[in-house]
Coordinates of C-alpha atoms and ligand atoms in Angstrom, one line a residue:
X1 CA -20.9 4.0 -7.9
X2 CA -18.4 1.2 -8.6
X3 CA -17.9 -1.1 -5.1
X4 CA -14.7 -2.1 -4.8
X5 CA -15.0 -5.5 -3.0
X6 CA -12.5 -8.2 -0.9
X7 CA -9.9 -10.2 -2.4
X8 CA -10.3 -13.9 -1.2
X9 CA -8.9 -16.8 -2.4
X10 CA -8.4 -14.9 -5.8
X11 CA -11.4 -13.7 -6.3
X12 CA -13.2 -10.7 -6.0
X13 CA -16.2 -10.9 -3.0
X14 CA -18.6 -9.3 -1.3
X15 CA -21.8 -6.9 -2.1
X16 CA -22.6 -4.7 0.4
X17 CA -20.3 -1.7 0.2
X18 CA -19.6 1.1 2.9
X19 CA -18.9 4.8 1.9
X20 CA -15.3 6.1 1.8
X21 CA -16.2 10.0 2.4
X22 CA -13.7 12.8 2.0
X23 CA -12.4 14.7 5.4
X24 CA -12.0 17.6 3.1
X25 CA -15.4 17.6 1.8
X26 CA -17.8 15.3 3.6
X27 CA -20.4 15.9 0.6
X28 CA -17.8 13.7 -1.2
X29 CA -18.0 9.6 -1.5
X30 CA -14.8 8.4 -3.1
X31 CA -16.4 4.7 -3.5
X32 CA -17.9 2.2 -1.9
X33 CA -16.2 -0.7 -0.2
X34 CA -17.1 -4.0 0.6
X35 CA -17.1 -5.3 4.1
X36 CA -16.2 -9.1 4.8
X37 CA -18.2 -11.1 7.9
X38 CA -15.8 -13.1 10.0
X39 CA -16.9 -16.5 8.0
X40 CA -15.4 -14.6 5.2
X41 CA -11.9 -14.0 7.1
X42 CA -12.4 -17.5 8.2
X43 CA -12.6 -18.4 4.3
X44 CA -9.6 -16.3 3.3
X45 CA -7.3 -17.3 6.5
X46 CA -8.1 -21.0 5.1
X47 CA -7.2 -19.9 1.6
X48 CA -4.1 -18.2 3.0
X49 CA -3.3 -21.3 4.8
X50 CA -3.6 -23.7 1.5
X51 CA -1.5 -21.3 -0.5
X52 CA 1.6 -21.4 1.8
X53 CA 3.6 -24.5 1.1
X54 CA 3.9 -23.5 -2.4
X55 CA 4.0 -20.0 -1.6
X56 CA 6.6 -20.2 1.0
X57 CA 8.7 -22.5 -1.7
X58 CA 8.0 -20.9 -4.6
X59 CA 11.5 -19.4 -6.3
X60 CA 13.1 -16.2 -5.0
X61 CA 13.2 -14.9 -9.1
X62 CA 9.3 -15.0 -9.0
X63 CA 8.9 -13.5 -5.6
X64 CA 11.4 -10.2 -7.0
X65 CA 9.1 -10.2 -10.5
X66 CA 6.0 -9.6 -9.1
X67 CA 7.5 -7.2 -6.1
X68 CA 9.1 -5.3 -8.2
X69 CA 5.9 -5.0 -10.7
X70 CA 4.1 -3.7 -8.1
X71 CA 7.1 -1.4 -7.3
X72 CA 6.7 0.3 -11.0
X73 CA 3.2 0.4 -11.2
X74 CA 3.0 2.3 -7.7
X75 CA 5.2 4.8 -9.1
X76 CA 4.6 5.2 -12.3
X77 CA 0.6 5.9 -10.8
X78 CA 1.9 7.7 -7.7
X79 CA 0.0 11.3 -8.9
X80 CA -3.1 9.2 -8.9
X81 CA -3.0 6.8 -5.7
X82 CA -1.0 10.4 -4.1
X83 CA -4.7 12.0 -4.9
X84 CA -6.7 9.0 -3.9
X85 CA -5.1 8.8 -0.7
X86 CA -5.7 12.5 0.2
X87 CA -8.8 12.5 -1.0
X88 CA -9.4 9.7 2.2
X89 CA -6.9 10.2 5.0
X90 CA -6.7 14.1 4.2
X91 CA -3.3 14.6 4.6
X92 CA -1.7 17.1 1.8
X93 CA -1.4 16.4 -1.9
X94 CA 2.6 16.7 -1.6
X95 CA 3.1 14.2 1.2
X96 CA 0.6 11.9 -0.1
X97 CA 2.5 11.8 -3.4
X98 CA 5.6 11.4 -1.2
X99 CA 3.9 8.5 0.8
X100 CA 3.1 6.6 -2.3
X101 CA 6.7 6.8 -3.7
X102 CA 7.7 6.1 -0.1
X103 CA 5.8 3.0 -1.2
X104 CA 7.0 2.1 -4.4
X105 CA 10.3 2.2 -2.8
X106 CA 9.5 0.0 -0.3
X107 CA 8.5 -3.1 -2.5
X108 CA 11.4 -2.3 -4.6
X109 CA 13.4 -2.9 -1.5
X110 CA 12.2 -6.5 -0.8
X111 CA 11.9 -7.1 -4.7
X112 CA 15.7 -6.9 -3.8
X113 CA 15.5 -8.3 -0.7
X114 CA 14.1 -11.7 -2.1
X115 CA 17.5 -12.1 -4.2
X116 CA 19.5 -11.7 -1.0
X117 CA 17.7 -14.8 1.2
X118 CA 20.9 -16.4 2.9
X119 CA 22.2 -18.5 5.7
X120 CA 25.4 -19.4 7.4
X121 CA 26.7 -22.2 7.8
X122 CA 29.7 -23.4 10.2
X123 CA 30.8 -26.1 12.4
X124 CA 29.7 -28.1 15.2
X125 CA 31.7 -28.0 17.9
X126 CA 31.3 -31.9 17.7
X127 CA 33.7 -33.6 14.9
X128 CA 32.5 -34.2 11.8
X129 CA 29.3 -32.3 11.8
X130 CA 28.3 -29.1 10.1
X131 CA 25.3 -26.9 11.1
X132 CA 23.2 -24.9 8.7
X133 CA 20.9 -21.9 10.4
X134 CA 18.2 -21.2 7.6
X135 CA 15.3 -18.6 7.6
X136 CA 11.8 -19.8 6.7
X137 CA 8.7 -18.4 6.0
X138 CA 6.4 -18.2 9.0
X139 CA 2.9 -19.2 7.9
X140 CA -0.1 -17.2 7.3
X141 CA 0.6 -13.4 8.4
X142 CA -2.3 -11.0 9.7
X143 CA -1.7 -7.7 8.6
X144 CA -3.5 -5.0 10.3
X145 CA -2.8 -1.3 9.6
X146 CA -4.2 2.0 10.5
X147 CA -5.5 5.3 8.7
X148 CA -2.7 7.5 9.1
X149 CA -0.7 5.8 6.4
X150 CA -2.8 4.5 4.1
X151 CA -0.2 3.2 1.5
X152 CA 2.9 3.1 3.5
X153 CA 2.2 0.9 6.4
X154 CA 0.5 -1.8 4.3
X155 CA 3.8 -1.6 2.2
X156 CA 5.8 -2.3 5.0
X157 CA 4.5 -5.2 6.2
X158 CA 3.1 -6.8 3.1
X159 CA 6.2 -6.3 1.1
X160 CA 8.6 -8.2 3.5
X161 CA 6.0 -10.8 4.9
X162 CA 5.7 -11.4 0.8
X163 CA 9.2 -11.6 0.2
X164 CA 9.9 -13.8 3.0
X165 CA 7.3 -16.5 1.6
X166 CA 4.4 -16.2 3.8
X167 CA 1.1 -15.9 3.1
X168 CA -1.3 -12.8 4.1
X169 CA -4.6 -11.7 5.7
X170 CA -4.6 -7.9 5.5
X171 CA -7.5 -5.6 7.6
X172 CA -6.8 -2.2 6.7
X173 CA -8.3 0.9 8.8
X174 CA -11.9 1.6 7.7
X175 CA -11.2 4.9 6.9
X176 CA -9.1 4.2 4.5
X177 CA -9.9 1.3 2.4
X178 CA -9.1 3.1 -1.3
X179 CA -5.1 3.2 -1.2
X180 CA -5.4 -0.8 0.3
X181 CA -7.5 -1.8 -2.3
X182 CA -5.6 -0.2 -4.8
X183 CA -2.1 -1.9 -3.6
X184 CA -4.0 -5.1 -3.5
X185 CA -5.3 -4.9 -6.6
X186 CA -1.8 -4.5 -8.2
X187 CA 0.1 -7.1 -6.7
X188 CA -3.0 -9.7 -7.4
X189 CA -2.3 -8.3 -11.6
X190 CA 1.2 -8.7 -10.6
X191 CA 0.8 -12.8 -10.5
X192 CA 0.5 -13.4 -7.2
X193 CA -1.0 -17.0 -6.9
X194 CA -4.6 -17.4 -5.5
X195 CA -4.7 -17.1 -1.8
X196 CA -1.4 -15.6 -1.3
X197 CA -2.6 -12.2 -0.7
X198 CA -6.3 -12.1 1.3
X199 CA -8.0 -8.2 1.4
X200 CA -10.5 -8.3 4.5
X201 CA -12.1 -4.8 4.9
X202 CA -14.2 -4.1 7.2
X203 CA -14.7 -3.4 11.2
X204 CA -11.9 -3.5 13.6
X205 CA -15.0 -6.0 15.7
X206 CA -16.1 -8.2 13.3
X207 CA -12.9 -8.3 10.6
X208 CA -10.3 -7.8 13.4
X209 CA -11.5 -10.2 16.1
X210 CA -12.3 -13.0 13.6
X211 CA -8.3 -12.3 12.8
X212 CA -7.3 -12.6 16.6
X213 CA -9.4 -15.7 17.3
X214 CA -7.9 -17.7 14.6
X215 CA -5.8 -20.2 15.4
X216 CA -4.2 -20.4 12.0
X217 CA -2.5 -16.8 12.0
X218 CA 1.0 -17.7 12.7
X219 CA 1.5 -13.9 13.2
X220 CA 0.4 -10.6 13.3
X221 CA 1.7 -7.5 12.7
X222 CA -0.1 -5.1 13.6
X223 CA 0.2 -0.6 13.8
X224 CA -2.6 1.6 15.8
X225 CA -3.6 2.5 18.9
X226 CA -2.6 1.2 22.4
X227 CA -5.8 0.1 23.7
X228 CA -5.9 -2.5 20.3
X229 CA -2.5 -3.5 20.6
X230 CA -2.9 -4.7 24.1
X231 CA -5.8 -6.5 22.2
X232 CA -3.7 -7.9 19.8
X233 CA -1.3 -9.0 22.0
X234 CA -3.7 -10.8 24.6
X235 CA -5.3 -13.1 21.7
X236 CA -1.5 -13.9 20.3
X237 CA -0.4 -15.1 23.4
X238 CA -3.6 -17.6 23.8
X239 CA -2.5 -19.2 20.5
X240 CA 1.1 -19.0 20.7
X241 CA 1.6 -16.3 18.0
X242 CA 4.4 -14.7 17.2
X243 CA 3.4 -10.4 17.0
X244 CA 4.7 -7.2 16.9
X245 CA 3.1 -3.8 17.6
X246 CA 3.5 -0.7 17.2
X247 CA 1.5 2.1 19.0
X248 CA 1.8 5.1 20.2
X249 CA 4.1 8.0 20.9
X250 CA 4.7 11.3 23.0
X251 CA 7.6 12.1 21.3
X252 CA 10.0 14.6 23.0
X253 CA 11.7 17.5 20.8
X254 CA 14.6 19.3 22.9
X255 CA 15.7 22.7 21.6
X256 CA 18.9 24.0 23.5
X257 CA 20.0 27.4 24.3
X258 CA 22.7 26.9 21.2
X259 CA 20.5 25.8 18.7
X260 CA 20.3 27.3 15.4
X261 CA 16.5 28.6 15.8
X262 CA 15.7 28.4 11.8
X263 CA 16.5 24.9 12.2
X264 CA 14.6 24.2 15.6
X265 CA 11.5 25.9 14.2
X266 CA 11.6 24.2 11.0
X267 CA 11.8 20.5 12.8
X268 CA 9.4 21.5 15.3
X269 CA 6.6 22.8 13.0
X270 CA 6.9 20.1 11.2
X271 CA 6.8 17.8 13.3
X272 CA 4.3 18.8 15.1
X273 CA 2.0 19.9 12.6
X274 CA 2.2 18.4 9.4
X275 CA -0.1 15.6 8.2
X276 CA -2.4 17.3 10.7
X277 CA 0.2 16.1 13.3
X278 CA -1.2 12.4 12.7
X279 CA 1.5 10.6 12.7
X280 CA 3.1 8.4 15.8
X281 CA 6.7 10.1 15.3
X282 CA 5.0 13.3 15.7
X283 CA 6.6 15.6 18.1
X284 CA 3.8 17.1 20.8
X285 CA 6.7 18.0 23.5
X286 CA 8.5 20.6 22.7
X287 CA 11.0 20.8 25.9
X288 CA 12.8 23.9 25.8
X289 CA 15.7 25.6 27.8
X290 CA 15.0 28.5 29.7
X291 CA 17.9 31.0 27.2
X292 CA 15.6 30.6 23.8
X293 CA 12.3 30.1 25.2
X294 CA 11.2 33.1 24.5
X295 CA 12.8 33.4 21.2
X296 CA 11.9 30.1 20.1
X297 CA 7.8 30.6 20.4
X298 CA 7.6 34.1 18.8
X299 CA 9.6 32.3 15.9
X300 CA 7.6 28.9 16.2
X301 CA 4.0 31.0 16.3
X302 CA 5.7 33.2 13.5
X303 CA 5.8 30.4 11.2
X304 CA 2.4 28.3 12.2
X305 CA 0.6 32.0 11.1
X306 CA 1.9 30.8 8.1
X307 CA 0.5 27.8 7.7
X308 CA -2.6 27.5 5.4
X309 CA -5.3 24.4 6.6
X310 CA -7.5 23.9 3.9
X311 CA -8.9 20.9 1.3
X312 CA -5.9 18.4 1.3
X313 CA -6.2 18.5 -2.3
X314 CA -5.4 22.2 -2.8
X315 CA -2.1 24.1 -4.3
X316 CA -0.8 26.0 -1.4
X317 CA -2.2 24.0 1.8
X318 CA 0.3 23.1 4.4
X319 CA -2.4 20.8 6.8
X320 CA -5.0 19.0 6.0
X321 CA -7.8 18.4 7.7
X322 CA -8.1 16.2 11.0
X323 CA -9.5 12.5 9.6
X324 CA -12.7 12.3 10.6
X325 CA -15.5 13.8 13.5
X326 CA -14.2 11.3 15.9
X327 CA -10.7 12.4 15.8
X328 CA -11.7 15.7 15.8
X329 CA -13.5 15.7 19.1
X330 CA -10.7 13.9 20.6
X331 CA -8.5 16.8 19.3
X332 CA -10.6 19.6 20.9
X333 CA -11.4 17.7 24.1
X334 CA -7.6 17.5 24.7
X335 CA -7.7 21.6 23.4
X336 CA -10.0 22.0 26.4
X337 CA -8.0 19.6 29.1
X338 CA -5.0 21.5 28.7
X339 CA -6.5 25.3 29.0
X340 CA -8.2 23.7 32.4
X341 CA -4.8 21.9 33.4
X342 CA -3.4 25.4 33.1
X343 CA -1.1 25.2 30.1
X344 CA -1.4 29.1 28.2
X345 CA -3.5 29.0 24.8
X346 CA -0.8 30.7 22.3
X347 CA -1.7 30.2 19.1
X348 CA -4.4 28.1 17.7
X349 CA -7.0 26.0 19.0
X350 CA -10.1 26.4 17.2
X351 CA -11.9 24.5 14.5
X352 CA -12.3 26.4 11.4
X353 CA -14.6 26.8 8.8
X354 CA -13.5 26.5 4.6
X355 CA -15.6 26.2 1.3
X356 CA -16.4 22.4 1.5
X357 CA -17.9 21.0 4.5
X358 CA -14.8 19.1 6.4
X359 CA -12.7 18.5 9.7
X360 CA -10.6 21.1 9.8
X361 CA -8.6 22.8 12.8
X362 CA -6.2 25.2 13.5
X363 CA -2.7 24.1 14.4
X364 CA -2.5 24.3 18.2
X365 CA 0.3 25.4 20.4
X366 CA 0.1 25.5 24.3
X367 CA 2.7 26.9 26.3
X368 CA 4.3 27.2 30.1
X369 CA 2.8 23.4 30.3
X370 CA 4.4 20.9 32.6
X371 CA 5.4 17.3 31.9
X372 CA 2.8 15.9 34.6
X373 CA -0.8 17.5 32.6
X374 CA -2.7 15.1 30.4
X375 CA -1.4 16.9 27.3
X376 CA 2.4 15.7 27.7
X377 CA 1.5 12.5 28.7
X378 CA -1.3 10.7 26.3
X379 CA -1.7 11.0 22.9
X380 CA -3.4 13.5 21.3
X381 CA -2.8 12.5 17.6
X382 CA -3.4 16.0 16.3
X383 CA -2.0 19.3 15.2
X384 CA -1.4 20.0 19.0
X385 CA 1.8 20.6 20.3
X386 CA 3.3 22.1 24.3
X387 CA 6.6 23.7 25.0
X388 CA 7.9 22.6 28.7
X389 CA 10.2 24.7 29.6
X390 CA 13.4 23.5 31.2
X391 CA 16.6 25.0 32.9
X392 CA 19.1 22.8 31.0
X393 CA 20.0 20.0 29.4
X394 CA 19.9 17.8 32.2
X395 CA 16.8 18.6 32.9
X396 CA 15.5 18.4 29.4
X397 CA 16.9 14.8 28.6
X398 CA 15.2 14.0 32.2
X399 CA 11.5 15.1 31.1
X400 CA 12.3 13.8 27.6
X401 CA 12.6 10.4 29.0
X402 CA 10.2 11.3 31.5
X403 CA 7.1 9.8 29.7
X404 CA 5.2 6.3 28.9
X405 CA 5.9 5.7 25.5
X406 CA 9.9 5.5 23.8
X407 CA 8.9 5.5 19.8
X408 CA 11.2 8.7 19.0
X409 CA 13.0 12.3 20.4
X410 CA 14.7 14.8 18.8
X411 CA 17.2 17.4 19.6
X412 CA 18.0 20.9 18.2
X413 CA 21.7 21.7 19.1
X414 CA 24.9 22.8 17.8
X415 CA 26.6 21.0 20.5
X416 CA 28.6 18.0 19.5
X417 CA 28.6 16.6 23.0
X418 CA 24.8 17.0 23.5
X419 CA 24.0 15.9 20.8
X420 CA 26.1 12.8 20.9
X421 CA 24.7 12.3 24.9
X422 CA 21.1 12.7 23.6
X423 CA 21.7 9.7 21.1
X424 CA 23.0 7.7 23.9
X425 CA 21.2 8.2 26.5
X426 CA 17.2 8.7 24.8
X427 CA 15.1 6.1 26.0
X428 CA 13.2 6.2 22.5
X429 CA 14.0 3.6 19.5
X430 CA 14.5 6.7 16.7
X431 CA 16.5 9.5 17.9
X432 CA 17.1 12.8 15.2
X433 CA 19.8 15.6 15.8
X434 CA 18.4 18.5 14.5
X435 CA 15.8 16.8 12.2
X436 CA 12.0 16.2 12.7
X437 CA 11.1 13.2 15.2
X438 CA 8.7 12.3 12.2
X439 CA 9.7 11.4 8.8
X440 CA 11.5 8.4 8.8
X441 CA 13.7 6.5 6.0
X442 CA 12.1 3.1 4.5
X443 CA 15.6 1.3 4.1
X444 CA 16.1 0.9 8.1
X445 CA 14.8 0.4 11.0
X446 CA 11.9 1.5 12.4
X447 CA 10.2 1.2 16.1
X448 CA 10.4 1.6 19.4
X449 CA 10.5 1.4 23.5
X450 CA 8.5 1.7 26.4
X451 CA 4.8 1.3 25.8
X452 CA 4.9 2.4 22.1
X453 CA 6.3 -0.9 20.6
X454 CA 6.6 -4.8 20.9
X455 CA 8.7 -7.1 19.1
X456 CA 11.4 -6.9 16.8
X457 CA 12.0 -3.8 14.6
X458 CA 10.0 -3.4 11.0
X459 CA 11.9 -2.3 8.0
X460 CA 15.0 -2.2 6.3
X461 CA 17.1 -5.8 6.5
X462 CA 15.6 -5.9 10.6
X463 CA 12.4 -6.6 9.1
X464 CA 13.7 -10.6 8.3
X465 CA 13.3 -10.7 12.1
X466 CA 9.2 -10.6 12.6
X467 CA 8.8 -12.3 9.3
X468 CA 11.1 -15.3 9.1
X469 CA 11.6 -18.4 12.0
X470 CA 15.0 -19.4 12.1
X471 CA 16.1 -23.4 11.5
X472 CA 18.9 -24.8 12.6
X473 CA 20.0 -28.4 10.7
X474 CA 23.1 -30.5 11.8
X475 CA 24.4 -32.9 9.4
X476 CA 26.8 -35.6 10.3
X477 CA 29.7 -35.5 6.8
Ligands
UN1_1 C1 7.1 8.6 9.6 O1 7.1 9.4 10.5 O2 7.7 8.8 8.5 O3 1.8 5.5 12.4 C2 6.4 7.3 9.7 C3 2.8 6.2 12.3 C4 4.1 5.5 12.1 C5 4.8 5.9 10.8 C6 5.5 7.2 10.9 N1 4.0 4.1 12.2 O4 2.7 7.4 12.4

């Protein structure tokens, strides 16, 4: 079986591989991927280090070329790297293909981006001098990203800390190391210069740490779980490194009375459900009002009876299967905490067998749960979803807002006013009138509030923010 190894200072390393295994058949190794030791992060955060001056100067008509190279190749392969990455992470054939062009359309993005570096200029409010404020590259960037967007994420940080003129050290999720890998490999055939771009795969503990106790990351952006953001933070602050996190969510979806109920049930199934409801702008509170309650579950366990979990990789399935055995358990220990909390079991909540051996569990809906159990307040990061059922809309924005994280809401309404309150007064960074709280455009941007981001915003134009410092020069005429 071929190893696919690290990228370091331009060349290909490393020997001992570690199986990538299929969550939709665990009888199935998609390939075998080298891990690197923290003296090889050590290694490529040097090489990273030597290749910024020239990086980080190198003309903005090189920097679109090889962007937008790895734009095309992305899509013209995106059936193939669609299949690889559901063949690892599990979600659907469909939205992996749809993630990968997601992809592609990111680096074409900050291929144009690159052409649209400017400045201002203006005067000094002393005669005779002008003052320039420039954006420069910030230095070496570590890049670390989780499983549950395996081509995505890594496009949206590597693509603008690229474009900006920084240098990279990227750690993808080891569950996932295929789609990286790939996206690395194209941008190195792309004519990236040696050192630019630094693949490190490996464990969170070894690859991870030897990331946060560098002092020669000027930054880190990284995208997972709370627990390894606060991490990630802690070891920033000791070297005075600029980061940015983004972490969880318990993302609220409102239906009122008024809503139109074929649009509520469409947004909440899917965003509840769909990639296996792994995604941080998943919706797992569904808060109700008391006049479509009723209506709005026998429609909502309507349509998840017609939802088909099988093999990620097969015509017809709507969920995939859960990620791996750890997620899993987490998933059906939750199941279990909100049947003792006292929430009502109405559809779902059991792991189910299919041909191939993998992770696979039914979509999970509680009801008559309140906003103070374990299930509306931590992260579940599965297909499990609650309705909390509310009087009214004051009420619902309350217990919408009523929660540790801010990443986003949603609200099913016809109501103009409502609606336009909700947007105002969400305490969530994304906010979605009668759309899915998941699902998000590439072109603006993206994060949040509360305990589920830090820093400044990723994507879209916002992204200049996390990856450039800003210089101010005053020149006396
Ligand atoms: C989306 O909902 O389209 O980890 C993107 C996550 C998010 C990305 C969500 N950072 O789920």
């Amino acid at each position: 079986m071929t190893l696919h190894q690290n990228l370091i200072a331009g060349e290909w390393v490393g020997s001992n591989g570690v199986e990538n295994i299929n969550p939709s058949n665990t009888n199935e190794v998609i390939g075998l991927y080298a891990t690197a030791s923290a003296d090889d992060v050590r290694t490529a955060i040097a090489a990273a280090k030597q290749a910024f001056p020239a990086w980080s100067r190198s003309g903005i008509l090189e920097r679109h070329a090889i962007l937008k190279k790895t734009s095309d190749e992305i899509m013209a392969r995106k059936e193939e790297l669609g299949r690889l990455l559901a063949r690892e992470e599990g979600k659907t054939l469909p939205e992996a293909i749809g993630e990968t062009i997601r992809a592609g359309q990111i680096f074409d993005f900050f291929a144009g981006e690159a052409l649209r570096l400017a400045g201002e200029v203006l005067p000094s409010v002393r005669p005779n001098i002008g003052v320039e404020i420039t954006r420069e590259a910030v230095g070496v960037v570590g890049i670390i990203t989780p499983w549950n967007f395996p081509i995505a994420i890594p496009a949206w940080k590597i693509a603008p800390a690229l474009c900006y003129g920084n240098t990279v050290v990227f750690k993808p999720a080891e569950l996932v190391p295929g789609c990286a890998h790939a996206i690395v490999d194209i941008l190195h055939r792309a004519g990236l210069p040696k050192g630019v771009l630094n693949l490190v795969m490996g464990k969170g503990s070894v690859v991870g740490q030897a990331m946060l106790d560098s002092a020669d990351l000027a930054a880190i952006t990284f995208t997972g779980s709370t627990g390894t953001g606060k991490r990630v933070a802690a070891a920033s602050i000791e070297h005075n490194r600029k980061f940015q996190l983004e972490m969880g969510g318990k993302n609220p979806m409102i239906v009122l009375d008024d809503a139109d109920l074929t649009v509520a049930v469409e947004a909440a199934a899917n965003s509840g459900f769909f990639s296996t409801g792994q995604r941080c702008t998943a919706s797992s509170r569904l808060i109700v009002t008391e006049g479509i309650h009723d209506k709005f579950v026998a429609a909502l366990t309507e349509k998840l009876k017609t939802l088909v979990v099988d093999d990620a990789l097969k015509a017809g399935t709507h969920i995939g299967p859960v990620v791996d055995e750890r997620q899993l358990a987490t998933d059906t220990d939750y199941i279990d905490i909100g049947k003792k909390e006292g929430a009502k079991l109405a559809f779902g909540g059991d792991t189910i067998t299919r041909e191939n051996p993998g992770f696979y569990l039914q979509p999970t809906l509680f009801t008559e749960a309140t906003n103070q159990m374990r299930i509306s307040r931590e992260e579940i990061f599965g297909p499990v979803a609650s309705v909390i059922r509310v009087k009214d809309y004051e009420e619902a924005l309350a217990v919408a807002n009523d929660t540790p994280f801010g990443l986003s809401a949603g609200i099913a309404t016809t109501s103009l006013k409502h609606a336009t309150h909700f947007k105002r007064n969400s305490e969530a960074g994304m906010v979605m009138v009668n759309l899915p709280t998941a699902g998000v455009d590439f072109h603006v941007p993206f994060g949040g509030r509360k305990a589920s981001s830090f820093g400044s915003r990723e994507q879209g134009k916002y992204a200049a923010e996390f990856f450039t410092t800003v210089k101010t020069a005053y020149t006396l005429a």
